[in-house]
CSV table of C-alpha atoms and ligand atoms in Angstrom, one decimal:
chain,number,residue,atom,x,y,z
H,323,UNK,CA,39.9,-60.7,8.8
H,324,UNK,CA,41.4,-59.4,5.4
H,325,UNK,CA,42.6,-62.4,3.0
H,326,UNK,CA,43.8,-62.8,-0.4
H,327,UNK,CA,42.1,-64.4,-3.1
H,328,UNK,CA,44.6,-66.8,-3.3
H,329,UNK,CA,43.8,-68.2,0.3
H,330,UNK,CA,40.3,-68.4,0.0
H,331,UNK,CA,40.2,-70.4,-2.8
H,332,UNK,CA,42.4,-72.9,-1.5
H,333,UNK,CA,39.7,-73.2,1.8
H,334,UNK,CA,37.3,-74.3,-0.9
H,335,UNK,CA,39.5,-76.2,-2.9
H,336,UNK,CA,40.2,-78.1,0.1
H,337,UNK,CA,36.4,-78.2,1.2
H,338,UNK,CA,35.2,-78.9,-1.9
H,339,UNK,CA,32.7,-76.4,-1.9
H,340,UNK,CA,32.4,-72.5,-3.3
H,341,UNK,CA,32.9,-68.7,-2.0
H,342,UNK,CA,30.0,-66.7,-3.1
H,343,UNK,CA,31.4,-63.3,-4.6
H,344,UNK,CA,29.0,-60.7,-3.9
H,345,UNK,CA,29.1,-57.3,-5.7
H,346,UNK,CA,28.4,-54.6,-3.5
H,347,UNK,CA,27.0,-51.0,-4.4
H,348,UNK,CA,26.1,-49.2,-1.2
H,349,UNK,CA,27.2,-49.7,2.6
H,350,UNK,CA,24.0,-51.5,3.3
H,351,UNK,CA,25.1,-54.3,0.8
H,352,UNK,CA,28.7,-54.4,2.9
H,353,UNK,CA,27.5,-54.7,6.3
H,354,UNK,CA,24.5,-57.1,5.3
H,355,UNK,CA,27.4,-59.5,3.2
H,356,UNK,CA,29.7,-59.4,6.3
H,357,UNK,CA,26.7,-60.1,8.9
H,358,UNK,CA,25.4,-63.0,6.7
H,359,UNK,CA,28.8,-64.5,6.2
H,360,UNK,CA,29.5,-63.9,10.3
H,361,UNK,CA,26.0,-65.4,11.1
H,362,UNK,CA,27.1,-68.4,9.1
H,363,UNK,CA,30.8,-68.6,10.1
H,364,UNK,CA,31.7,-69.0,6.6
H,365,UNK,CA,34.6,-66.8,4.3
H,366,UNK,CA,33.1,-64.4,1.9
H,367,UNK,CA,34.5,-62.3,-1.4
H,368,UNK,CA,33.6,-58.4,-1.0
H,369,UNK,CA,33.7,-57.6,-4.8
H,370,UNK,CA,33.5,-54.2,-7.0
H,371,UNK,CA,32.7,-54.0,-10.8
H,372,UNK,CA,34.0,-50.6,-10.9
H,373,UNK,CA,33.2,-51.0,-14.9
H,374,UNK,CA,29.9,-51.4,-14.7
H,375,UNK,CA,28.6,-49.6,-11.2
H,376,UNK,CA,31.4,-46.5,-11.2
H,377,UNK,CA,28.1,-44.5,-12.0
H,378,UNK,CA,26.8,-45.4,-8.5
H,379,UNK,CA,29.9,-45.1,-6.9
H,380,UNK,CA,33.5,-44.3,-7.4
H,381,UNK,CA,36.5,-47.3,-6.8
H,382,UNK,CA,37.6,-44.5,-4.5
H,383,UNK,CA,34.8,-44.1,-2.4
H,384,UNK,CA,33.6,-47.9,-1.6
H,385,UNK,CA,37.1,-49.0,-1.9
H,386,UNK,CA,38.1,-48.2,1.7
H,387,UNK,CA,34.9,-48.9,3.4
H,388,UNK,CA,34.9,-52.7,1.7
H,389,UNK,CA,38.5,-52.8,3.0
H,390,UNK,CA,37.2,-51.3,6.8
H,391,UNK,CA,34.2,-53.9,7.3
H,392,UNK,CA,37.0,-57.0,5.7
H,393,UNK,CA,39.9,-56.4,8.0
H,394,UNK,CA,36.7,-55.8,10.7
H,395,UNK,CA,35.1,-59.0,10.1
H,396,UNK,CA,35.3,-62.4,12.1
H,397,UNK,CA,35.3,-64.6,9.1
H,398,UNK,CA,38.0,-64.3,6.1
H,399,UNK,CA,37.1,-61.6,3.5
H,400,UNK,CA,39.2,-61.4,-0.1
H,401,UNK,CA,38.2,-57.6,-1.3
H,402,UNK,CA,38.2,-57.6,-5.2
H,403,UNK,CA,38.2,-56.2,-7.9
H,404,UNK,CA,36.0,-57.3,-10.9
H,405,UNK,CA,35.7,-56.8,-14.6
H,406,UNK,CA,39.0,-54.9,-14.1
H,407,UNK,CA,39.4,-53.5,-17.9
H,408,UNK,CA,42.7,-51.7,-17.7
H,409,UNK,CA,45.7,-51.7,-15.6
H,410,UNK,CA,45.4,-48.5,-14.3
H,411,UNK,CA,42.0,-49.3,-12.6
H,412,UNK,CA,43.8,-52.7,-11.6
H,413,UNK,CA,46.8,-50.1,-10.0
H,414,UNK,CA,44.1,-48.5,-8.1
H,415,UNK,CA,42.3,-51.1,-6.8
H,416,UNK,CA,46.0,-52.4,-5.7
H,417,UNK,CA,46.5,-49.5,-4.2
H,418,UNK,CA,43.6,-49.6,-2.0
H,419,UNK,CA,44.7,-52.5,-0.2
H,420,UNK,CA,42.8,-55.1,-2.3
H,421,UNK,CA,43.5,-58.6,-2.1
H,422,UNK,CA,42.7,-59.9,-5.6
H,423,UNK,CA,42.0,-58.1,-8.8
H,424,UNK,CA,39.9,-59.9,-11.8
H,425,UNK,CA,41.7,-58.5,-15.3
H,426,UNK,CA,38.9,-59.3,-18.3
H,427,UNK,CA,41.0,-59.3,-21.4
H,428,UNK,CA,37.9,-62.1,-22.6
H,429,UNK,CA,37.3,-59.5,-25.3
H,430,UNK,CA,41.1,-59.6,-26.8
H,431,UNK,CA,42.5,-62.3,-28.9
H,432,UNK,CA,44.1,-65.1,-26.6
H,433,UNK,CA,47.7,-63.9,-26.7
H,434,UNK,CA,47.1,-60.1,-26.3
H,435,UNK,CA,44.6,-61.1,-23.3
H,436,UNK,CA,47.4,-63.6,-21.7
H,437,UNK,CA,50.5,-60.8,-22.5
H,438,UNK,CA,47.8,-58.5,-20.5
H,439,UNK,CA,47.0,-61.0,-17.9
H,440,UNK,CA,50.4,-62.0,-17.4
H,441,UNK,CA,51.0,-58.3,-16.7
H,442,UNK,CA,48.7,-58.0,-13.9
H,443,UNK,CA,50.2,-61.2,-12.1
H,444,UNK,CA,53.2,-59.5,-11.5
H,445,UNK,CA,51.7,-56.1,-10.3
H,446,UNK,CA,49.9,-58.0,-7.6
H,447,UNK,CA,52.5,-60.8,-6.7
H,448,UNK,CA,54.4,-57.2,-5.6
H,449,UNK,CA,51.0,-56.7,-3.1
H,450,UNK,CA,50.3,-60.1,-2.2
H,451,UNK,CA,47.1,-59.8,-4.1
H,452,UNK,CA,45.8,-62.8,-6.4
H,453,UNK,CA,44.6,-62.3,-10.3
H,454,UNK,CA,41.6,-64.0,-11.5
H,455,UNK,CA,41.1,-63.7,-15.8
H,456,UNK,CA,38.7,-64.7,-17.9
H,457,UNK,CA,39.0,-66.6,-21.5
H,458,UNK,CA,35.7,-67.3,-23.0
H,459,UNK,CA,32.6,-65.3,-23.1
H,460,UNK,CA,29.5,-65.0,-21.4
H,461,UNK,CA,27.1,-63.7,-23.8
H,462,UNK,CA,25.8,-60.6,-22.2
H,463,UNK,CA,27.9,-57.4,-21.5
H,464,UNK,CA,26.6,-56.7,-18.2
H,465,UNK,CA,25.5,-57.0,-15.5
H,466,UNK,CA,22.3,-55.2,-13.2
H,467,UNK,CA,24.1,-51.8,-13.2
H,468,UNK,CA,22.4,-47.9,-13.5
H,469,UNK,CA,19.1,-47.9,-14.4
H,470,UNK,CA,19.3,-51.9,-16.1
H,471,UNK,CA,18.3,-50.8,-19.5
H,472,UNK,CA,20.3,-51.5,-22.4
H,473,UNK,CA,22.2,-55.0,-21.7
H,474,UNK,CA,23.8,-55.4,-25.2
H,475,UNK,CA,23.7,-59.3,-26.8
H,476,UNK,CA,27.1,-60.5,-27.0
H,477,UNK,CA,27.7,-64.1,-28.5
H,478,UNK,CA,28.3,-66.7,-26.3
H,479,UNK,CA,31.7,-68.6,-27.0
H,480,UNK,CA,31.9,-71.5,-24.2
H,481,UNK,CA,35.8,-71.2,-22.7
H,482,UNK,CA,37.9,-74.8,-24.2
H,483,UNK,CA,39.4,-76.5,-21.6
H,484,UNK,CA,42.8,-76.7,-23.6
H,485,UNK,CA,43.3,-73.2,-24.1
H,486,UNK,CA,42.1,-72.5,-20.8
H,487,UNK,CA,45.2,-74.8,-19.6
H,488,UNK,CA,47.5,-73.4,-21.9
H,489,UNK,CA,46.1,-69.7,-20.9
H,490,UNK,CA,47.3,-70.6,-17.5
H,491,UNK,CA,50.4,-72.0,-17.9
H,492,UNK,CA,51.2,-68.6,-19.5
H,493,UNK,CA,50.0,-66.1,-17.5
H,494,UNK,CA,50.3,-67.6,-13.8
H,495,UNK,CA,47.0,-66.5,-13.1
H,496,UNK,CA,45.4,-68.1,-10.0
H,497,UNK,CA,41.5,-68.8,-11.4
H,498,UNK,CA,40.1,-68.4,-13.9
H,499,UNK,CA,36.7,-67.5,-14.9
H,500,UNK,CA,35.1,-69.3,-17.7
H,501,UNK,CA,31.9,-69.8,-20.4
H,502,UNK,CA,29.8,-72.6,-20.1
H,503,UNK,CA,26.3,-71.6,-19.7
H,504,UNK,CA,25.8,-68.7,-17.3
H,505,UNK,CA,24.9,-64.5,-18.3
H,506,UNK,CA,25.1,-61.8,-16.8
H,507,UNK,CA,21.9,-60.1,-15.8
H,508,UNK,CA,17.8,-61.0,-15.9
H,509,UNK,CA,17.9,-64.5,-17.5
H,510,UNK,CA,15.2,-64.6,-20.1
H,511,UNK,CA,15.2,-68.1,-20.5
H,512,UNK,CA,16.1,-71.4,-18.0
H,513,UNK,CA,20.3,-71.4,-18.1
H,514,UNK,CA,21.6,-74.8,-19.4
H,515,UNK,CA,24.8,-75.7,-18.4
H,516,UNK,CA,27.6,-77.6,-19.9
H,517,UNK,CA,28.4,-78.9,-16.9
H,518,UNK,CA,30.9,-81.4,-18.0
H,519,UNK,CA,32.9,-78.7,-19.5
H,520,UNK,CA,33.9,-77.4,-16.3
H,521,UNK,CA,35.4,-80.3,-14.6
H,522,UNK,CA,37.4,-80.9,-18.1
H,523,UNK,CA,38.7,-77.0,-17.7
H,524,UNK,CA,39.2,-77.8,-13.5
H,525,UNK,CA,41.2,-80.7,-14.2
H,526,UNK,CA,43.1,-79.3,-17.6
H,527,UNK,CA,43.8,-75.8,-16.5
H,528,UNK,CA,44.7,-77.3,-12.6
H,529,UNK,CA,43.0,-74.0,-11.5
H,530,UNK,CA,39.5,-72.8,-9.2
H,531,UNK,CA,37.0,-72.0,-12.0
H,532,UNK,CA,35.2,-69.2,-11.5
H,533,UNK,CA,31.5,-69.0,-12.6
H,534,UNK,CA,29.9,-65.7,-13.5
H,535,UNK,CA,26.4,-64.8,-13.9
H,536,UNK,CA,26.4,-66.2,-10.6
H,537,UNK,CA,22.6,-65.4,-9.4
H,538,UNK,CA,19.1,-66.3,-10.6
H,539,UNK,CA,21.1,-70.4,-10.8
H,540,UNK,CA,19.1,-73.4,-9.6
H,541,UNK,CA,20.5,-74.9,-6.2
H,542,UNK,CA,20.9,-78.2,-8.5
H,543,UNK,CA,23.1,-76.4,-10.8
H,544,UNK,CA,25.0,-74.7,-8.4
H,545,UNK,CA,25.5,-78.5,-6.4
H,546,UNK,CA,26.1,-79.7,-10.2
H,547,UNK,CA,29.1,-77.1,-11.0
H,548,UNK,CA,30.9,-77.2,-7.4
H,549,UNK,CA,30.9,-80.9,-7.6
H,550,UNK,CA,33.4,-80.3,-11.1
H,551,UNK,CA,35.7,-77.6,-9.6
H,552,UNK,CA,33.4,-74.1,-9.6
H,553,UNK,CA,35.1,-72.6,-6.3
H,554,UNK,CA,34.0,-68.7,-7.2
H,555,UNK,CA,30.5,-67.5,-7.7
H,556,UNK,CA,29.8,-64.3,-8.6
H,557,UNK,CA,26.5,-63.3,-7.6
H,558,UNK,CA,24.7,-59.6,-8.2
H,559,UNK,CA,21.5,-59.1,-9.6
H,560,UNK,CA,19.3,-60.8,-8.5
H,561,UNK,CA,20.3,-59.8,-4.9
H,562,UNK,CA,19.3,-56.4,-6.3
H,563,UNK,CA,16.2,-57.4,-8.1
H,564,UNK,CA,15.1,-59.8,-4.7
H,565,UNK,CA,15.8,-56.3,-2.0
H,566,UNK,CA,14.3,-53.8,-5.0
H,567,UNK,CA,11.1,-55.8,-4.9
H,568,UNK,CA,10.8,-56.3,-1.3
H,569,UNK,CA,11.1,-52.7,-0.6
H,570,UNK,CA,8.3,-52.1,-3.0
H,571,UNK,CA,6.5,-54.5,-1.3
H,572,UNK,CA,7.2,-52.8,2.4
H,573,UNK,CA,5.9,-49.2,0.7
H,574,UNK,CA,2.9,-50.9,-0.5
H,575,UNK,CA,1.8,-52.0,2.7
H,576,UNK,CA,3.2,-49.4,5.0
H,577,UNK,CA,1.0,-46.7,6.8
H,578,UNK,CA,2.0,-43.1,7.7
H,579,UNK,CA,5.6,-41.5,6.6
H,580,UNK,CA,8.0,-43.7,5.1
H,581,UNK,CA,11.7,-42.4,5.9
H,582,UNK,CA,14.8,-42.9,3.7
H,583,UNK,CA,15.9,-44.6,6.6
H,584,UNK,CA,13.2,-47.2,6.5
H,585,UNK,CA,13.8,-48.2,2.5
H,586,UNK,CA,17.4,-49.0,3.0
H,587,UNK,CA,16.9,-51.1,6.3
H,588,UNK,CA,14.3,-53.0,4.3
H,589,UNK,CA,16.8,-53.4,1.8
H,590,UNK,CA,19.6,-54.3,3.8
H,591,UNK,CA,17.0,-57.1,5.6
H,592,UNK,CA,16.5,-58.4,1.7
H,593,UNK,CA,19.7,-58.9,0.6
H,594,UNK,CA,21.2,-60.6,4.1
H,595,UNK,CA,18.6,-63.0,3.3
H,596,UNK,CA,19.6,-64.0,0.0
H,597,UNK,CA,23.1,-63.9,0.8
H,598,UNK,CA,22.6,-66.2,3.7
H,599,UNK,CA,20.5,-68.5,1.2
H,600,UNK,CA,22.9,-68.6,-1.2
H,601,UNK,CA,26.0,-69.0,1.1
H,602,UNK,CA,24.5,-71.8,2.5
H,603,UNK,CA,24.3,-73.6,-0.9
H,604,UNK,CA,27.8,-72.3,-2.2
H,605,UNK,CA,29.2,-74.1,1.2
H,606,UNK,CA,27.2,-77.5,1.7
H,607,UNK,CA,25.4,-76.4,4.6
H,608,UNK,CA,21.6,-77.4,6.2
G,793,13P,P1,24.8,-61.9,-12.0
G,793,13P,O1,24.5,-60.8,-12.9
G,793,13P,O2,24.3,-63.2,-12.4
G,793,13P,O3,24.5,-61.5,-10.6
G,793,13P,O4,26.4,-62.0,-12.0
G,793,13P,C1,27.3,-61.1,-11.5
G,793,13P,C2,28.6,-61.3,-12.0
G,793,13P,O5,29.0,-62.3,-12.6
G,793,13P,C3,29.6,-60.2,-11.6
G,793,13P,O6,30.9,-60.4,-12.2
């Protein structure tokens, strides 16, 4: 069942828990996120970074199949885009039927990224889509995308809880995504959260707080963050990393042909497992 943004945030508002936000990539990566989230009865978000993975796969192209295997699916499904960059790829994903779009004007000075932001909130309050921003940045410019080489350093500047109210006053936007420990990517060291930070922005800014650099997170800080108002994580690579390694492992030990067919089933196998893993954690389950 296709939802918006909007109304899955408010089921983990009101549960006091958190939606994973899995990006997806390739078909086996949709049906193993809605089979995971079915198998658990719990609502999922179907995301696409068309900024970072367009190389893999156009907007065009995974757009509609997200939007077949949501409106499909027994449990509610927001389909969103993330790391939108420019309203034009916000228009298209709109266009497509999806039911929230991410704008990330983090890069822009705070009143050209609001006037921005505040732009996209009307385009999809005319679709009955929902707008998640970002103030704040994360400290890495990407995320697990074609072949993971260069991720460029970016400085880390933890989002302030005042601005991040006064960002949302502004702009009307309905969560927010925000700096205060997590990267994108590999992390080359233990992440050390400022968890305090987040309930501070949760109860300033009056809005879900979304964490990115969602995967690769201790269960602890994951509890640690939801318990202060996280109700978004986005969560990528190291689904990717997890199913990449256990197909490597399947070739090492299989005898005889190995078909196509085989490697993407194994990593369709890998990936429902770490989504099940992690929705289980994001929702206070077991
Ligand atoms: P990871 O790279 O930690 O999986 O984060 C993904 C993400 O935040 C997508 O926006």
């Amino acid at each position: 069942m296709l939802v918006s943004l909007k109304s899955i945030l408010d089921i983990a508002e009101s549960r006091g828990i958190a939606i994973g936000a899995f990006n997806v990539t390739t078909l086996e990566g949709i049906r193993s996120l809605v089979e995971a989230a079915e198998e658990l009865d719990q609502p999922v978000i179907m995301q696409f970074a068309n900024s970072a993975h367009r190389e893999l796969i156009s907007l065009e192209m995974i757009g509609p199949i997200m939007m077949y295997f949501a409106e499909d699916a027994k449990v509610p499904v927001c389909v969103h885009l993330d790391h939108g960059e420019t309203f034009d790829e916000v228009r298209r994903a709109l266009d497509l039927g999806f039911t929230g779009v991410m704008y990330d004007g983090s890069m822009l000075p705070f009143e050209q990224n609001a006037a921005n932001s505040r732009v996209v909130v009307e385009m999809a309050e005319k679709c009955g889509a929902s707008v998640e921003a970002e103030i704040g940045a994360m400290g890495r410019e990407e995320f697990a995308s074609v072949g993971d080489s260069g991720h460029e350093a970016v400085e880390a500047v933890y989002t302030d809880p005042d601005q991040a109210a006064k960002f949302v006053r502004e702009t009307g936007v309905d969560c927010l995504a925000c700096s205060f420990g997590t990267v994108h990517g590999i992390y080359m060291s233990e992440p050390h959260l400022d968890i305090p930070r987040v309930g501070e922005i949760h109860r300033k800014a009056g809005v879900p707080v979304v964490m990115h650099g969602g995967s690769g997170v201790s269960d602890d800080d994951y509890r640690a963050v939801i318990a202060e108002g996280v109700r978004k994580i986005n969560y990528y690579t190291y689904s990717a990393k997890f199913a990449g390694d256990f197909v490597r492992e399947k070739i090492a030990a299989a005898k005889g042909n190995i078909y196509f067919h085989d490697i993407a089933a194994w990593g369709a196998e890998s990936m429902k497992d770490t989504y099940q893993k992690a929705i289980r954690v994001f929702s206070g389950l077991q």
